[in-house]
Coordinates of C-alpha atoms in Angstrom, one line a residue:
M1 CA 80.3 105.2 95.6
A2 CA 78.4 102.6 97.5
E3 CA 80.4 101.2 100.4
T4 CA 79.8 97.7 99.3
S5 CA 81.0 98.2 95.7
A6 CA 84.7 98.7 96.3
T7 CA 86.8 95.9 95.0
T8 CA 90.5 95.0 95.1
G9 CA 92.7 94.4 92.1
T10 CA 91.8 90.7 92.2
G11 CA 88.1 91.3 92.0
E12 CA 87.5 90.4 95.7
P13 CA 85.3 92.7 97.7
A14 CA 87.3 95.3 99.6
S15 CA 86.6 96.2 103.2
R16 CA 84.3 99.2 103.9
P17 CA 85.9 102.6 102.9
R18 CA 87.8 104.2 105.7
K19 CA 86.8 107.7 106.7
S20 CA 89.5 110.2 105.9
S21 CA 91.1 111.2 109.2
W22 CA 94.2 113.1 110.3
K23 CA 95.2 110.1 112.5
Y24 CA 96.1 108.1 109.4
I25 CA 98.3 110.7 107.7
G26 CA 101.9 109.4 107.1
P27 CA 103.1 108.6 103.6
G28 CA 102.3 112.2 102.5
I29 CA 104.5 113.6 105.2
V30 CA 107.3 111.3 104.0
V31 CA 106.8 112.6 100.4
A32 CA 106.8 116.2 101.5
A33 CA 110.0 115.7 103.6
T34 CA 111.7 113.8 100.8
G35 CA 110.6 115.8 97.8
V36 CA 111.9 119.2 98.9
G37 CA 115.7 119.3 98.9
A38 CA 118.2 122.0 99.4
G39 CA 118.5 122.7 95.6
D40 CA 114.7 123.2 95.4
L41 CA 114.9 125.8 98.2
V42 CA 117.7 127.7 96.4
A43 CA 115.8 127.7 93.1
T44 CA 112.7 129.2 95.0
L45 CA 114.9 131.7 96.8
I46 CA 116.4 132.9 93.5
A47 CA 113.0 133.2 91.9
G48 CA 111.9 135.4 94.8
S49 CA 115.1 137.4 94.7
K50 CA 114.7 138.1 91.0
F51 CA 110.9 138.7 90.8
G52 CA 109.7 139.4 94.3
Y53 CA 106.2 138.1 95.0
T54 CA 105.2 138.1 91.3
L55 CA 105.5 134.3 90.9
M56 CA 103.5 133.4 94.0
W57 CA 100.7 132.0 91.7
A58 CA 103.2 129.6 90.1
A59 CA 103.8 128.0 93.6
V60 CA 100.1 127.5 94.1
I61 CA 99.7 125.8 90.6
G62 CA 102.7 123.7 91.4
C63 CA 101.0 122.3 94.4
V64 CA 97.9 121.4 92.5
V65 CA 100.0 119.7 89.8
K66 CA 101.9 117.6 92.4
I67 CA 98.7 116.6 94.2
S68 CA 97.3 115.3 90.9
L69 CA 100.4 113.3 90.0
A70 CA 100.9 111.8 93.5
E71 CA 97.1 111.0 93.8
A72 CA 97.3 109.2 90.5
A73 CA 100.2 107.1 91.6
G74 CA 98.5 106.3 94.9
R75 CA 95.2 105.5 93.2
W76 CA 96.9 103.0 90.9
H77 CA 98.4 101.1 93.8
L78 CA 95.1 101.0 95.8
A79 CA 92.7 100.4 92.9
T80 CA 94.6 97.6 91.3
G81 CA 96.5 96.0 94.1
R82 CA 99.6 96.2 91.8
T83 CA 102.7 98.3 92.2
L84 CA 103.6 101.1 89.8
F85 CA 106.5 99.2 88.3
D86 CA 104.2 96.3 87.7
G87 CA 102.0 98.7 85.8
W88 CA 104.9 100.1 83.8
R89 CA 106.0 96.7 82.8
S90 CA 102.6 95.9 81.4
L91 CA 103.1 98.8 78.9
G92 CA 106.0 97.0 77.2
P93 CA 109.7 96.3 77.7
W94 CA 110.8 99.9 76.9
T95 CA 109.7 100.9 80.4
T96 CA 112.0 98.3 82.0
V97 CA 114.9 99.4 79.9
Y98 CA 114.4 103.0 80.7
F99 CA 114.0 102.5 84.4
A100 CA 117.0 100.1 84.7
I101 CA 119.3 102.7 83.1
Y102 CA 117.7 105.6 85.0
V103 CA 117.8 104.1 88.5
V104 CA 121.5 103.0 88.2
I105 CA 122.9 106.3 86.8
W106 CA 120.5 108.6 88.8
G107 CA 121.4 106.7 92.1
F108 CA 125.1 107.1 91.5
I109 CA 125.0 110.9 91.0
Y110 CA 122.2 111.6 93.5
G111 CA 124.0 109.8 96.3
A112 CA 127.0 112.1 96.1
T113 CA 124.7 115.2 95.7
A114 CA 122.6 114.2 98.8
M115 CA 125.6 113.5 101.0
S116 CA 127.4 116.8 100.0
S117 CA 124.1 118.8 100.5
S118 CA 123.7 117.3 104.0
A119 CA 127.3 118.0 104.9
L120 CA 127.4 121.7 103.8
P121 CA 125.4 123.1 106.8
I122 CA 127.3 121.0 109.2
V123 CA 130.6 122.5 107.9
A124 CA 129.0 126.0 108.2
L125 CA 127.9 125.3 111.8
F126 CA 131.3 123.9 112.8
P127 CA 133.9 125.6 110.6
D128 CA 136.8 124.5 112.7
G129 CA 135.8 120.8 112.5
P130 CA 136.4 118.2 109.8
G131 CA 135.8 119.1 106.2
L132 CA 133.0 118.6 103.7
K133 CA 134.1 115.1 102.6
F134 CA 134.2 113.8 106.1
W135 CA 130.7 115.0 107.0
A136 CA 129.4 113.9 103.6
I137 CA 130.6 110.3 104.3
V138 CA 129.2 110.4 107.9
T139 CA 125.8 111.5 106.8
G140 CA 125.7 108.8 104.0
L141 CA 126.7 106.1 106.5
I142 CA 124.1 107.3 109.1
G143 CA 121.4 107.3 106.4
L144 CA 122.4 103.8 105.3
A145 CA 122.4 102.4 108.9
F146 CA 119.0 104.1 109.7
V147 CA 117.2 102.7 106.6
W148 CA 119.0 99.3 106.8
F149 CA 117.9 98.6 110.4
N150 CA 114.5 100.2 110.6
R151 CA 111.1 99.3 109.0
Y152 CA 108.6 101.8 107.6
A153 CA 106.9 102.6 110.9
V154 CA 110.0 104.0 112.5
F155 CA 111.1 105.7 109.3
E156 CA 107.7 107.5 109.1
K157 CA 107.9 108.8 112.7
V158 CA 111.5 110.2 112.1
M159 CA 110.4 111.8 108.9
T160 CA 107.5 113.4 110.7
V161 CA 109.8 114.9 113.3
L162 CA 112.2 116.2 110.5
I163 CA 109.4 117.8 108.6
G164 CA 108.2 119.5 111.8
I165 CA 111.6 121.0 112.2
M166 CA 111.7 122.1 108.5
F167 CA 108.3 123.7 108.8
V168 CA 109.0 125.6 112.0
V169 CA 112.4 126.9 110.7
V170 CA 111.2 128.0 107.3
V171 CA 108.0 129.7 108.5
Y172 CA 109.9 131.3 111.4
V173 CA 112.5 132.8 108.9
A174 CA 109.7 134.0 106.6
A175 CA 108.0 135.7 109.6
R176 CA 111.2 137.3 110.7
V177 CA 111.7 139.1 107.4
V178 CA 108.1 140.5 107.7
P179 CA 106.3 139.6 104.5
D180 CA 104.4 142.2 102.5
V181 CA 100.9 140.7 102.7
G182 CA 99.4 143.0 100.1
A183 CA 102.2 142.1 97.6
S184 CA 101.9 138.4 98.3
F185 CA 98.2 138.4 97.5
A186 CA 98.8 140.4 94.4
G187 CA 101.3 137.7 93.4
L188 CA 98.4 135.2 93.1
V189 CA 97.4 136.9 89.9
P190 CA 99.1 135.1 87.0
V191 CA 101.8 137.5 85.5
L192 CA 104.9 136.7 83.5
P193 CA 107.6 139.4 83.9
D194 CA 110.3 139.5 81.2
G195 CA 112.8 136.6 81.7
S196 CA 110.6 134.8 84.2
L197 CA 109.2 131.9 82.1
L198 CA 111.8 129.2 83.1
Y199 CA 111.7 130.3 86.7
T200 CA 107.9 130.0 86.6
L201 CA 108.0 126.6 85.0
G202 CA 110.6 125.6 87.6
L203 CA 108.4 126.6 90.5
I204 CA 105.4 124.7 89.0
G205 CA 107.3 121.6 88.1
G206 CA 110.5 121.5 90.0
V207 CA 109.9 121.8 93.8
G208 CA 109.0 118.5 95.2
G209 CA 108.8 116.9 91.7
T210 CA 111.2 114.0 91.8
I211 CA 111.2 110.2 91.6
T212 CA 109.8 110.3 95.2
M213 CA 106.4 111.1 93.6
A214 CA 106.6 107.6 92.0
A215 CA 107.6 106.2 95.4
Y216 CA 104.5 107.5 97.1
G217 CA 102.4 104.5 96.2
Y218 CA 105.1 102.2 97.7
W219 CA 104.9 104.1 101.0
V220 CA 101.1 103.9 100.8
N221 CA 101.4 100.1 100.7
A222 CA 104.1 100.0 103.4
K223 CA 101.7 102.0 105.7
G224 CA 99.2 99.2 105.4
W225 CA 96.9 100.8 102.8
S226 CA 96.5 98.0 100.2
N227 CA 93.1 98.3 98.6
S228 CA 90.5 100.9 97.4
S229 CA 88.9 101.1 100.9
W230 CA 91.8 103.5 101.7
M231 CA 91.2 105.8 98.8
K232 CA 89.7 108.7 100.8
V233 CA 92.4 108.4 103.4
M234 CA 95.1 108.5 100.7
R235 CA 93.7 111.5 99.1
L236 CA 93.6 113.5 102.3
D237 CA 97.1 112.4 103.1
N238 CA 98.3 113.5 99.6
R239 CA 96.7 116.9 99.9
V240 CA 98.3 117.5 103.3
A241 CA 101.7 116.6 101.8
Y242 CA 101.6 119.1 98.9
I243 CA 99.9 121.8 100.9
T244 CA 102.8 121.5 103.3
T245 CA 105.2 121.6 100.4
G246 CA 103.4 124.7 99.1
I247 CA 103.8 126.4 102.4
F248 CA 107.6 125.8 102.2
V249 CA 107.7 127.2 98.7
V250 CA 105.7 130.3 99.6
A251 CA 107.8 130.9 102.8
M252 CA 111.1 130.7 100.8
L253 CA 109.6 133.0 98.1
I254 CA 108.9 135.5 100.8
V255 CA 112.4 135.2 102.2
G256 CA 113.8 135.7 98.6
A257 CA 111.5 138.6 98.0
E258 CA 112.0 140.5 101.3
L259 CA 115.6 139.6 102.1
L260 CA 117.2 139.4 98.7
H261 CA 115.1 141.2 96.1
A262 CA 115.1 144.5 97.8
S263 CA 118.8 144.5 98.6
Q264 CA 119.8 142.9 95.3
V265 CA 121.8 140.1 97.0
A266 CA 122.8 137.4 94.5
L267 CA 122.9 133.8 95.7
T268 CA 125.4 131.1 94.5
S269 CA 123.6 128.5 92.3
G270 CA 123.2 125.1 93.8
D271 CA 123.0 124.1 97.5
R272 CA 125.8 126.5 98.4
G273 CA 123.3 129.3 97.9
L274 CA 121.8 128.5 101.2
I275 CA 125.2 129.1 102.9
D276 CA 125.0 132.6 101.3
L277 CA 121.6 133.1 102.8
G278 CA 122.8 132.0 106.2
K279 CA 125.4 134.8 106.1
V280 CA 122.7 137.4 105.1
L281 CA 120.5 136.2 107.9
E282 CA 123.4 136.6 110.4
D283 CA 124.1 140.1 109.2
R284 CA 120.4 141.1 109.5
F285 CA 119.1 139.1 112.4
G286 CA 122.1 137.8 114.4
A287 CA 123.9 134.5 114.8
G288 CA 121.0 132.7 116.5
T289 CA 118.7 133.0 113.5
A290 CA 121.5 132.1 111.1
K291 CA 122.3 128.9 113.1
L292 CA 118.7 128.0 113.3
F293 CA 118.4 128.3 109.5
L294 CA 121.5 126.1 109.0
V295 CA 119.8 123.5 111.2
G296 CA 116.7 123.7 109.0
F297 CA 119.0 123.5 105.9
F298 CA 120.6 120.3 107.3
V299 CA 117.2 118.7 108.1
T300 CA 115.9 119.6 104.6
S301 CA 118.9 117.9 103.0
F302 CA 119.1 114.9 105.3
S303 CA 115.4 114.1 105.2
S304 CA 115.6 114.0 101.4
L305 CA 118.6 111.7 101.7
I306 CA 117.0 109.1 103.9
G307 CA 113.7 109.4 102.0
V308 CA 115.4 108.5 98.7
W309 CA 117.5 105.8 100.4
H310 CA 114.2 104.2 101.6
G311 CA 111.7 105.0 98.8
V312 CA 113.8 104.4 95.7
S313 CA 115.3 101.3 97.2
L314 CA 111.8 100.0 97.6
M315 CA 111.1 100.7 94.0
F316 CA 114.3 99.0 93.0
A317 CA 113.4 95.9 95.1
D318 CA 110.0 95.8 93.3
F319 CA 111.8 96.2 89.9
V320 CA 114.0 93.2 90.6
E321 CA 111.1 91.1 92.0
R322 CA 109.1 91.4 88.7
F323 CA 111.7 89.1 87.2
R324 CA 111.2 86.4 89.7
P325 CA 109.3 83.3 88.4
P326 CA 105.6 83.3 89.5
A327 CA 106.1 80.1 91.5
A328 CA 108.5 81.8 93.9
G329 CA 105.9 81.7 96.6
A330 CA 102.2 81.0 96.8
A331 CA 101.3 84.1 98.7
E332 CA 103.6 86.3 96.6
A333 CA 102.1 85.0 93.4
E334 CA 98.7 86.5 94.3
E335 CA 99.8 89.5 96.4
H336 CA 101.3 92.2 94.2
A337 CA 101.2 95.1 96.7
G338 CA 100.6 95.5 100.4
P339 CA 102.2 95.9 103.8
A340 CA 103.5 92.3 103.9
V341 CA 105.2 92.6 100.6
A342 CA 106.7 96.0 101.5
D343 CA 108.0 94.6 104.8
R344 CA 109.6 91.7 103.0
Q345 CA 111.1 93.9 100.3
Q346 CA 112.7 96.1 103.0
R347 CA 114.6 93.0 104.2
S348 CA 115.4 91.8 100.7
L349 CA 118.8 91.6 99.0
P350 CA 117.8 94.0 96.1
F351 CA 116.6 96.6 98.6
R352 CA 119.9 96.5 100.6
A353 CA 122.0 96.2 97.4
Y354 CA 120.5 99.5 96.1
L355 CA 121.1 101.1 99.5
L356 CA 124.8 100.2 99.2
W357 CA 124.8 101.5 95.6
L358 CA 123.4 104.9 96.8
T359 CA 126.0 105.1 99.6
F360 CA 129.4 103.8 98.7
P361 CA 130.1 104.2 94.9
P362 CA 129.0 107.9 95.0
M363 CA 131.6 108.6 97.7
T364 CA 134.2 108.5 94.9
L365 CA 132.6 111.6 93.3
L366 CA 133.4 113.5 96.5
W367 CA 137.1 113.4 95.4
L368 CA 136.7 113.5 91.6
D369 CA 134.8 115.9 89.4
E370 CA 131.7 114.1 88.1
P371 CA 132.6 112.3 84.9
F372 CA 131.4 114.3 81.8
G373 CA 129.5 111.4 80.3
L374 CA 127.7 110.6 83.6
V375 CA 126.7 114.3 84.0
I376 CA 125.1 114.3 80.6
A377 CA 123.4 110.9 81.1
Y378 CA 122.1 111.9 84.5
G379 CA 120.7 115.2 83.2
V380 CA 119.0 113.6 80.2
L381 CA 117.4 110.7 82.2
G382 CA 116.5 112.9 85.1
A383 CA 114.8 115.5 82.9
F384 CA 112.8 112.8 81.1
F385 CA 111.5 111.1 84.3
M386 CA 108.7 113.4 85.2
P387 CA 107.1 113.4 81.7
F388 CA 107.6 109.6 81.7
L389 CA 105.6 109.4 85.0
A390 CA 102.8 111.7 83.8
V391 CA 102.4 110.0 80.5
T392 CA 102.4 106.4 81.8
L393 CA 99.9 107.3 84.6
I394 CA 97.5 108.7 82.0
W395 CA 98.0 105.5 80.0
L396 CA 97.5 103.1 82.9
L397 CA 94.6 105.0 84.5
N398 CA 92.5 105.2 81.3
S399 CA 92.9 101.6 80.4
S400 CA 91.3 98.3 81.3
R401 CA 94.2 97.7 83.7
T402 CA 92.4 100.0 86.2
P403 CA 88.9 99.1 87.6
G404 CA 86.3 101.3 85.9
E405 CA 85.2 103.3 88.9
W406 CA 88.8 104.3 89.6
R407 CA 89.8 105.4 86.1
N408 CA 90.7 109.0 85.4
G409 CA 88.0 111.6 85.0
W410 CA 88.3 114.7 82.9
L411 CA 89.9 116.7 85.8
S412 CA 92.5 114.1 86.5
N413 CA 93.3 113.7 82.8
G414 CA 93.6 117.4 82.4
M415 CA 95.9 117.9 85.3
L416 CA 98.1 115.0 84.3
A417 CA 98.3 116.2 80.7
L418 CA 99.1 119.8 82.0
S419 CA 101.9 118.5 84.2
G420 CA 103.2 116.3 81.4
L421 CA 103.4 119.3 79.1
L422 CA 105.1 121.5 81.7
F423 CA 107.7 118.8 82.5
V424 CA 108.4 118.3 78.7
V425 CA 109.2 122.1 78.4
L426 CA 111.4 121.8 81.5
C427 CA 113.0 118.7 80.1
V428 CA 113.9 120.4 76.9
Q429 CA 115.4 123.3 78.7
Q430 CA 117.4 121.1 81.1
V431 CA 118.8 119.1 78.2
R432 CA 119.7 122.3 76.4
E433 CA 121.6 123.6 79.5
L434 CA 123.7 120.4 79.8
P435 CA 127.5 120.8 79.3
W436 CA 127.5 119.2 75.9

């Protein structure tokens, strides 16, 4: 691409393309820290405990799939100067209806899940202290206050520290269990043992595959990247994010394979499985390693909590803003996406209203079993979100809505189609497993 040919979504010449540099990296770190939650780590551990290193190849393919999806979301924001929801809305009213239902129900259930997940390791670290409900409420309130009073720049720095802790802890634990290097390389050869299909699809599509992938473009804008001159930077940032995620997945597979597979230790499903692992680590390596792991467990959960509190609230603020009349402001009428818009949205009533929705109503679920109807609605909507994202990105990035030079090529179309197909299979399975 000639440096003078880049254009913004409005057709104005963009500034000269920035050279990709490590000093710019930021939104990808936020995605990596947010996208990998405690439940993802348990799923990976269970896959390792059941099949050893055999599914290592699935973790690698999963990274490539996530890179393709997040790159497409970021490319839409930078190439068009429009937000992802703005693009969805151009596809018809059905996207608005779907997102409106999804974001309300998903936020209600996820809020309780995130708070409980963050509280579990604290209770394990301080067994004689307050109980789970107390710590769940405290973590939710801390997340609310942090996101409410800080802009993106501070948020990114804190997330960078948290992912650094996650990285050190997970890699340290994987090193302590002494991985079988030969078996891990052998696991890069695609093999499907009996009964492994759904675990394989889960590794490819599940870890790091959440609504935060759609939020990536919003964090890109909040960082100050607002036109196609930042495309190379965004792509480097995105690759770093999912390579980091891939290292987490591989490390947890190693722990599952070495620590659990050989000794046939079964983990509890859900986030409590990490408490089981903490006990195994204490028996094998001592209390110090177990406590360090519980700290990593807390950081993994809490980084997902504040990442969702920030990123999905930004998406909701943009969703509400699309219904404002065009004459609401001269600058806003022309500027669809960019750091100024992101900064304003972080101070907006819809942003803060959704923050409150993520925090306070879900606290009621800490005392009550999740209502049956909500469980089903959450499961169905959540399962359909990733196919929805993949299909709509293919639609948007192959249409005249995207400037010609930034439309999908055959590789991007192929990867998005592959991810869409994988997520459809996972979607069907998740719906089948719901407590109908």
